[in-house]
Coordinates of C-alpha atoms in Angstrom, one line a residue:
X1 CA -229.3 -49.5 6.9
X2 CA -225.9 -48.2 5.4
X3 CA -223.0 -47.8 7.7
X4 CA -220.3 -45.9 6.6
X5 CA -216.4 -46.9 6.6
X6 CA -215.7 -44.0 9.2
X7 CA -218.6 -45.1 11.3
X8 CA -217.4 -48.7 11.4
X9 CA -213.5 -47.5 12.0
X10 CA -214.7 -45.3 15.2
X11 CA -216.9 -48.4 16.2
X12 CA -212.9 -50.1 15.6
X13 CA -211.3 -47.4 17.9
X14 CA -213.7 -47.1 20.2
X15 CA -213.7 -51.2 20.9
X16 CA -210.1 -51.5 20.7
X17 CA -210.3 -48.5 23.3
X18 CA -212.8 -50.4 26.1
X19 CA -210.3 -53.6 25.1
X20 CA -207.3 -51.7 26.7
X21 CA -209.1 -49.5 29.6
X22 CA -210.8 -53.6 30.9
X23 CA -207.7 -55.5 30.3
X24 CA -206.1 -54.8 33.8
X25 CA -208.9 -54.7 35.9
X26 CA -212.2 -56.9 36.7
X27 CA -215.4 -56.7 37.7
X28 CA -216.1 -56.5 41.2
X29 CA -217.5 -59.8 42.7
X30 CA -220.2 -58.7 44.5
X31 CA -222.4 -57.6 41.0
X32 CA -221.3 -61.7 39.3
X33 CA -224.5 -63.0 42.0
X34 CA -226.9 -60.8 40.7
X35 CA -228.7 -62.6 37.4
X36 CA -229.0 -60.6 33.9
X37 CA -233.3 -61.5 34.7
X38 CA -236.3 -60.3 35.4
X39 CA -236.0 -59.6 39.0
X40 CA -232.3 -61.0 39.4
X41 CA -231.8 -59.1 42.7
X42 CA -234.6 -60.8 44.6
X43 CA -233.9 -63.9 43.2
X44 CA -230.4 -63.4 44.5
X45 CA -231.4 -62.2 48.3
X46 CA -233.7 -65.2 48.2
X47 CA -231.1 -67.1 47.2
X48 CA -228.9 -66.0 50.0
X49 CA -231.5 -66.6 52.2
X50 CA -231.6 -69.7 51.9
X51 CA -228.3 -70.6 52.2
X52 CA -227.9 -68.6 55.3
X53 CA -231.3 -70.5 57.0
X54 CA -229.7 -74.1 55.4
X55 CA -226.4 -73.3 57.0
X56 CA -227.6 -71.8 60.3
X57 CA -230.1 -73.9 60.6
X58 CA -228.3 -77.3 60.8
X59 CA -225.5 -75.1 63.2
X60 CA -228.8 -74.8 65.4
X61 CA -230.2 -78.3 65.0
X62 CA -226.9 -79.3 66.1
X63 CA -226.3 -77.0 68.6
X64 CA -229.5 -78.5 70.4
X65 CA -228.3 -82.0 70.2
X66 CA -225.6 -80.7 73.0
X67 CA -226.9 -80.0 76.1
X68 CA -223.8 -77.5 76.3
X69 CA -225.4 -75.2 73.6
X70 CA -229.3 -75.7 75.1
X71 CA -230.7 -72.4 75.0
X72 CA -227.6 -70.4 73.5
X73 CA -227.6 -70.2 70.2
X74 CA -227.6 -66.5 69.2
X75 CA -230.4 -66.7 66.9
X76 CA -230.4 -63.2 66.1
X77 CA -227.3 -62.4 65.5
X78 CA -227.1 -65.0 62.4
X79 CA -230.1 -63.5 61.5
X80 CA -228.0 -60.7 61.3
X81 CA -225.0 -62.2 59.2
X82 CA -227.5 -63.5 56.5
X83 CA -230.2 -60.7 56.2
X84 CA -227.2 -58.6 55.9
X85 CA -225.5 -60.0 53.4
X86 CA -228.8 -60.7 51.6
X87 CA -229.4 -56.7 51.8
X88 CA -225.8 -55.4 50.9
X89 CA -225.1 -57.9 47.7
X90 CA -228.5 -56.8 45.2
X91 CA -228.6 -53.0 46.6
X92 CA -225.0 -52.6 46.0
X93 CA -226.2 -54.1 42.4
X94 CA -229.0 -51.6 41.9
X95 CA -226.8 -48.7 43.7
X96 CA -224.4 -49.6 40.5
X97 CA -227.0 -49.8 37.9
X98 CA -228.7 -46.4 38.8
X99 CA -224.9 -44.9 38.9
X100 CA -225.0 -46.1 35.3
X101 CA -227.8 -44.3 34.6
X102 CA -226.6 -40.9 36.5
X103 CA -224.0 -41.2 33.9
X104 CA -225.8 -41.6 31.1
X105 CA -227.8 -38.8 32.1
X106 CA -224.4 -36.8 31.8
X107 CA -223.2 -38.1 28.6
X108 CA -224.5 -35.3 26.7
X109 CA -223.0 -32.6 28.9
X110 CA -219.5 -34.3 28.5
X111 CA -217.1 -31.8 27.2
X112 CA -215.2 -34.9 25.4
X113 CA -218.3 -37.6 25.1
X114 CA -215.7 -40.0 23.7
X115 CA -214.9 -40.8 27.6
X116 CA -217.9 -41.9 28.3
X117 CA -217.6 -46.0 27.9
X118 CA -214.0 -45.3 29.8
X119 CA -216.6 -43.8 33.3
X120 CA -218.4 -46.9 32.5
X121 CA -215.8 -49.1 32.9
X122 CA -214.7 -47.4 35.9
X123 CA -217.8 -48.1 37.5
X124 CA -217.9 -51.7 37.8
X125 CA -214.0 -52.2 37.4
X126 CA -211.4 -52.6 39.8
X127 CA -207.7 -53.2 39.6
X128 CA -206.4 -56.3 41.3
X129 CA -204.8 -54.6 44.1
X130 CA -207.7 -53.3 44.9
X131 CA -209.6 -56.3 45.1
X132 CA -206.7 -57.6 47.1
X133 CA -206.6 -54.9 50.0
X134 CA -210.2 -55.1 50.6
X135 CA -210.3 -58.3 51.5
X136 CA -207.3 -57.7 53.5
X137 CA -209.0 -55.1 55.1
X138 CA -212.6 -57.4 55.5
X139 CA -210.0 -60.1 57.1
X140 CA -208.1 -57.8 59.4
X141 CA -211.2 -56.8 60.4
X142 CA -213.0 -59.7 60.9
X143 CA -209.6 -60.9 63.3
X144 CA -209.8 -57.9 65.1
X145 CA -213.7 -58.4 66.0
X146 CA -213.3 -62.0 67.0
X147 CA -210.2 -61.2 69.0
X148 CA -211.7 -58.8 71.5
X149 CA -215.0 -60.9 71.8
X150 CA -212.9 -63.9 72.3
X151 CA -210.5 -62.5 74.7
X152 CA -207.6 -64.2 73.4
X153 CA -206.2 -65.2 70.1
X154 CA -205.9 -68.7 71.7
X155 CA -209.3 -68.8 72.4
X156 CA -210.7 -67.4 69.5
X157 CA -208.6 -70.2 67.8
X158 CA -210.5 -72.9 69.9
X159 CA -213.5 -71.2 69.3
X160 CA -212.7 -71.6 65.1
X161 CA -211.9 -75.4 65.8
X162 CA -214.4 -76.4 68.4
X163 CA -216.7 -77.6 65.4
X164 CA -219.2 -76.6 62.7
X165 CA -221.6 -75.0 65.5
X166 CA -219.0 -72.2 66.9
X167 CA -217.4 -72.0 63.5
X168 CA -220.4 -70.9 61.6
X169 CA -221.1 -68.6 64.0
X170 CA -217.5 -67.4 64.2
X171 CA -216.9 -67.2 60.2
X172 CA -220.6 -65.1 59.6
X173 CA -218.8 -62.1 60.3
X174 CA -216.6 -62.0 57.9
X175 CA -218.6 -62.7 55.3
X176 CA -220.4 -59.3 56.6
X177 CA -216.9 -57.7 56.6
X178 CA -216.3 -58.8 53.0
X179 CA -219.9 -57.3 51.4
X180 CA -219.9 -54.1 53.3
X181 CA -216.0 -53.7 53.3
X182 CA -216.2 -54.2 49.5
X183 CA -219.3 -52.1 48.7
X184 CA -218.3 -48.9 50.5
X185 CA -214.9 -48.5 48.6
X186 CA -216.2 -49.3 45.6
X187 CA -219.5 -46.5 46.4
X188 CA -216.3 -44.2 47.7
X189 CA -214.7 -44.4 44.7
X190 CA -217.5 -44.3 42.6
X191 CA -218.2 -41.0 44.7
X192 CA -214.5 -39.8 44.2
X193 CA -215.2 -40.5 40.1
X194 CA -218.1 -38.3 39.8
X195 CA -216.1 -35.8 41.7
X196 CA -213.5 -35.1 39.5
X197 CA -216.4 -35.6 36.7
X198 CA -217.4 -32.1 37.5
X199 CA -214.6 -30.1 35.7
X200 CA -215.6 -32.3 32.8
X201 CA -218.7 -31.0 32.5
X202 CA -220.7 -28.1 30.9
X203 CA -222.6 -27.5 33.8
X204 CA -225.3 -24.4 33.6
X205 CA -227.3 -23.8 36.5
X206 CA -230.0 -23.2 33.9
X207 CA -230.3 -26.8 32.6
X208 CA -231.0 -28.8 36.0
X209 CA -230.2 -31.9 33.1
X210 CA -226.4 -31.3 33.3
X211 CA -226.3 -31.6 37.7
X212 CA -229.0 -33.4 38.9
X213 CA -227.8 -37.2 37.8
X214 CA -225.0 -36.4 40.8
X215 CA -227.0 -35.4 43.5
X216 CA -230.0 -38.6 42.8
X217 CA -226.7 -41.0 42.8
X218 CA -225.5 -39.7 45.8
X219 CA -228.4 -40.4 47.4
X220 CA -228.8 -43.4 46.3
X221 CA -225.2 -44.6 46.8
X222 CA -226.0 -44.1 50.8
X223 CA -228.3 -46.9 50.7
X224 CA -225.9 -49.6 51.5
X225 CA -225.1 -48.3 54.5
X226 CA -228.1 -47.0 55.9
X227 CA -229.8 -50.4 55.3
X228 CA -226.6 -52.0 57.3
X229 CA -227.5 -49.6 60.2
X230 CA -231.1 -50.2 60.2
X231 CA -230.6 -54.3 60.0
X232 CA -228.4 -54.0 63.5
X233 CA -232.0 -54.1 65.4
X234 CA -232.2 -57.3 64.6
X235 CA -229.5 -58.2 66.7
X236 CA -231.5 -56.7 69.9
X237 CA -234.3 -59.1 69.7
X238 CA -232.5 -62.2 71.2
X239 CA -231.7 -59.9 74.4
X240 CA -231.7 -57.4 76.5
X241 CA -230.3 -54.3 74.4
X242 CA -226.8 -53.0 74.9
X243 CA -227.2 -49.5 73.6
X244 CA -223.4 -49.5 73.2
X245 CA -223.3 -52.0 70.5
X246 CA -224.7 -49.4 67.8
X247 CA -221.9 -46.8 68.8
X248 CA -219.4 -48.3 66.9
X249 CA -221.9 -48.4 63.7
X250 CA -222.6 -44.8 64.4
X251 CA -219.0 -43.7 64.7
X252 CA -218.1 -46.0 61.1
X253 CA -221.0 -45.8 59.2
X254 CA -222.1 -42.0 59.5
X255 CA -218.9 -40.3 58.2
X256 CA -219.5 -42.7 55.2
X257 CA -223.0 -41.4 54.6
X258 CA -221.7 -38.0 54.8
X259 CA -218.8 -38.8 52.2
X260 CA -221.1 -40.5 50.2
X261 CA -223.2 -37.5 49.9
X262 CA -220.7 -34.9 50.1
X263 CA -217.9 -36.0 47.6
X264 CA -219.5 -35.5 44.7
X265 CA -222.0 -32.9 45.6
X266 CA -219.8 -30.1 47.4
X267 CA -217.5 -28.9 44.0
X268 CA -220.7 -29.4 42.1
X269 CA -222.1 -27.1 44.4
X270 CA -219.2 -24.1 44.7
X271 CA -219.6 -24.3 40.2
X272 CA -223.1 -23.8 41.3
X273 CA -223.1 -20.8 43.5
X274 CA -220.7 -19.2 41.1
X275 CA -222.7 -19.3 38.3
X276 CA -226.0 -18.0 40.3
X277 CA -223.8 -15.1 41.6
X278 CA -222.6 -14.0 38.4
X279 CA -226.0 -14.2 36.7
X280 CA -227.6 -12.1 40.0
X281 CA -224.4 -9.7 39.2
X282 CA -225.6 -9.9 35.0
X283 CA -229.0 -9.1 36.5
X284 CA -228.5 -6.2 38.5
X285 CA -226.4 -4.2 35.8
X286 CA -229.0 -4.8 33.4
X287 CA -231.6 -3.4 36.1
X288 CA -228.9 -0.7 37.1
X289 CA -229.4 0.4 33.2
X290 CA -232.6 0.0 32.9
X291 CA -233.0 2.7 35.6
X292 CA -230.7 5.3 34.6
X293 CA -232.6 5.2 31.3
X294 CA -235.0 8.2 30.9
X295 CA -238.6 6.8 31.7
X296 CA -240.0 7.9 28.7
X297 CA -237.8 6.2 26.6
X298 CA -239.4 3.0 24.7
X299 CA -239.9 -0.1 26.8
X300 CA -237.4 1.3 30.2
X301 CA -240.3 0.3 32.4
X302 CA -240.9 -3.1 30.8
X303 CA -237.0 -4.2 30.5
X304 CA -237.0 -2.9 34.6
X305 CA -240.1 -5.3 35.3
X306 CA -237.7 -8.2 33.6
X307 CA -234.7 -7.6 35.0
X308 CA -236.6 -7.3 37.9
X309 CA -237.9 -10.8 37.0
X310 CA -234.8 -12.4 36.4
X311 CA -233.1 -11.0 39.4
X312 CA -235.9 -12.5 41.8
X313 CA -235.6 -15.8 39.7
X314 CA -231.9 -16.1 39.8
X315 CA -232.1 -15.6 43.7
X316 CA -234.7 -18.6 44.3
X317 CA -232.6 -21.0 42.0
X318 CA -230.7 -23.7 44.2
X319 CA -226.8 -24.5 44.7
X320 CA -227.3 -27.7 45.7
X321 CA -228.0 -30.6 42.8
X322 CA -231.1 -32.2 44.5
X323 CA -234.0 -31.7 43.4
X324 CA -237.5 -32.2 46.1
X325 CA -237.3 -35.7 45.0
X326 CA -234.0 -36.6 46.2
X327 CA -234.3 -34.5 49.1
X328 CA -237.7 -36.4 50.4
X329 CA -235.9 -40.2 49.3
X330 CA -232.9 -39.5 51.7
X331 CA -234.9 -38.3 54.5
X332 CA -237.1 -41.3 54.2
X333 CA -234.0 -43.4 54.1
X334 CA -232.5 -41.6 56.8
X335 CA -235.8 -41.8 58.9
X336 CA -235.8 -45.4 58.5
X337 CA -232.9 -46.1 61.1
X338 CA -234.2 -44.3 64.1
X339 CA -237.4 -46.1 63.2
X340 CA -235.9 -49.9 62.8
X341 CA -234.1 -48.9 66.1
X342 CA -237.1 -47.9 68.5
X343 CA -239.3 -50.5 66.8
X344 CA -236.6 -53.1 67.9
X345 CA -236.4 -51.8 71.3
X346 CA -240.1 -51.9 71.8
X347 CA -240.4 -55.3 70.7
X348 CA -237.7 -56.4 73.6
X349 CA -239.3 -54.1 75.9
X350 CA -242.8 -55.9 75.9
X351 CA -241.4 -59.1 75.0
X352 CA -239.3 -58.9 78.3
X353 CA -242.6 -57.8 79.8
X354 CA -244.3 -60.5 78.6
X355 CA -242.1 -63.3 79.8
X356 CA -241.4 -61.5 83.5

């Protein structure tokens, strides 16, 4: 193979270039778990797993040794903290791996391609503040939740140092704080990213190629959080079911989803509706001349029946970048919530029913 000296000097440049854009930020955490192997994210959920049953389970082996903790350990809830965690850490892996791909899928309709290792970077990448404020955030949080269960911040205090039993239950939490504190803004951003990505593009309402990528990663990206939502059931079959504990969910997590989907797609979609009304306008002058020609005249009846055509066409194409199968993978996602919810419900209802 025979590489040429301006080849290898752009190769240069464009190292030297990736050098500079990584050298002030790092990659976020939460992908480092996640193994470069043949199924590395279900290795890594097992893995999590695991931990989560070793740690909870010698806080419940424990807690049964004291006959002040017979019958009270919240099972469910710590099922909670680890099958959460174990969800949020390898989607948030594959949700970054198929963003990867949406932008690959771009690259060629980059109007400067040469930025394309720079979007990479700014992916995965964050800037240490960044990394810094969300875990503030996950912390303040996390304080905030165990003040108002707690009552006091004394008590919450003597709650943290009443032993390994409380303060494994206590400190799950925030590790559920962290993941989904950290995943969001980094899906947010990565939704603000292909947002301003849109001017940067030659899209043509034509070539689905140049649109599509955006509307298949924002569906994806909502996948976090929807999981998150559908993993709260678990908490409701220790109990009987407080309907009010999923509000605050609702109220969080479903302006995210709609960010998530909306961010990138809505700009994509005004570039969209331009371009099909100017094309329906295109049509109907070409059909507006095609008619005021004399009908004898060669081929006026054939270019009416095309611009006929093209008019009908232009009017059926769509504004919005998904396609039928993004549309039927976020209704299945969304449908997954309601359905983990009344499932849970049912199982406490005939449970109850069972032991009464």
């Amino acid at each position: 193979m025979c590489v040429t000296n301006s080849a290898v000097d752009d190769n240069r440049e464009s190292h030297e270039h990736d050098v500079v854009s990584t050298s002030k930020t790092y990659r976020i955490w939460m992908l480092s778990p996640v193994p470069d192997v043949r199924f590395g994210r279900w290795w890594t959920a097992i893995g999590i797993l695991l931990i989560g049953f070793a740690v909870y389970g010698l806080a419940a082996w424990l807690a049964a040794q004291r006959s002040g903790y017979f019958g009270r350990f919240p099972w469910t809830i710590t099922l909670f903290f680890v099958a959460a965690i174990a969800y949020i850490v390898p989607m948030f892996h594959y949700i970054v791996e198929r963003t990867h791909q949406a932008l690959d899928a771009l690259g060629p309709h980059l109007k400067d391609p040469q930025r394309l290792s720079e979007l990479h970077d700014e992916i995965e990448r964050r800037e240490r503040g960044w990394i810094i404020r969300t875990t503030l955030a996950a912390v303040i949080l996390w304080l905030l939740q165990s003040r108002l269960l707690s009552g006091s911040w004394g008590e919450m205090w003597e709650r943290i140092q009443a032993g390994y039993v409380m303060l494994s239950f206590d400190i799950g939490p925030l590790f559920v704080w962290l993941t989904m504190n950290v995943a969001m803004s980094a899906l947010l951003q990565n939704a603000l990213l292909f947002r301003r990505l849109v001017p940067l593009l030659n899209v043509d309402i034509l070539e689905p190629d140049s649109y599509l990528p955006i509307g298949s990663m924002a569906v994806t990206s909502t996948l976090v959080v929807l999981g998150a939502m559908a993993l709260l059931a678990i908490m409701w079959l220790g109990g009987p079911i407080d309907w009010w504990t999923t509000l605050p969910a609702l109220v969080f997590f479903t302006p995210v989803v709609v960010l998530l989907l909306l961010l990138p797609v809505w700009p994509l979609h005004r570039v969209l509706k331009a371009q099909r009304q100017t094309a329906i306008a295109d049509a109907q002058m070409t059909l507006r001349a095609a008619r005021q020609a004399s009908s004898d005249a060669d081929g006026a009846l054939a270019k009416q029946a095309a611009a006929l055509t093209l008019r009908r066409e232009l009017v059926r194409l769509p504004v919005w970048p998904f396609d039928v199968g993004s549309v039927l993978r976020f209704t299945s996602y969304a449908i997954i919530v309601p359905l983990t919810w009344a499932g849970a419900a049912l199982i406490e209802m005939l449970v109850t029913l069972l032991l009464e």
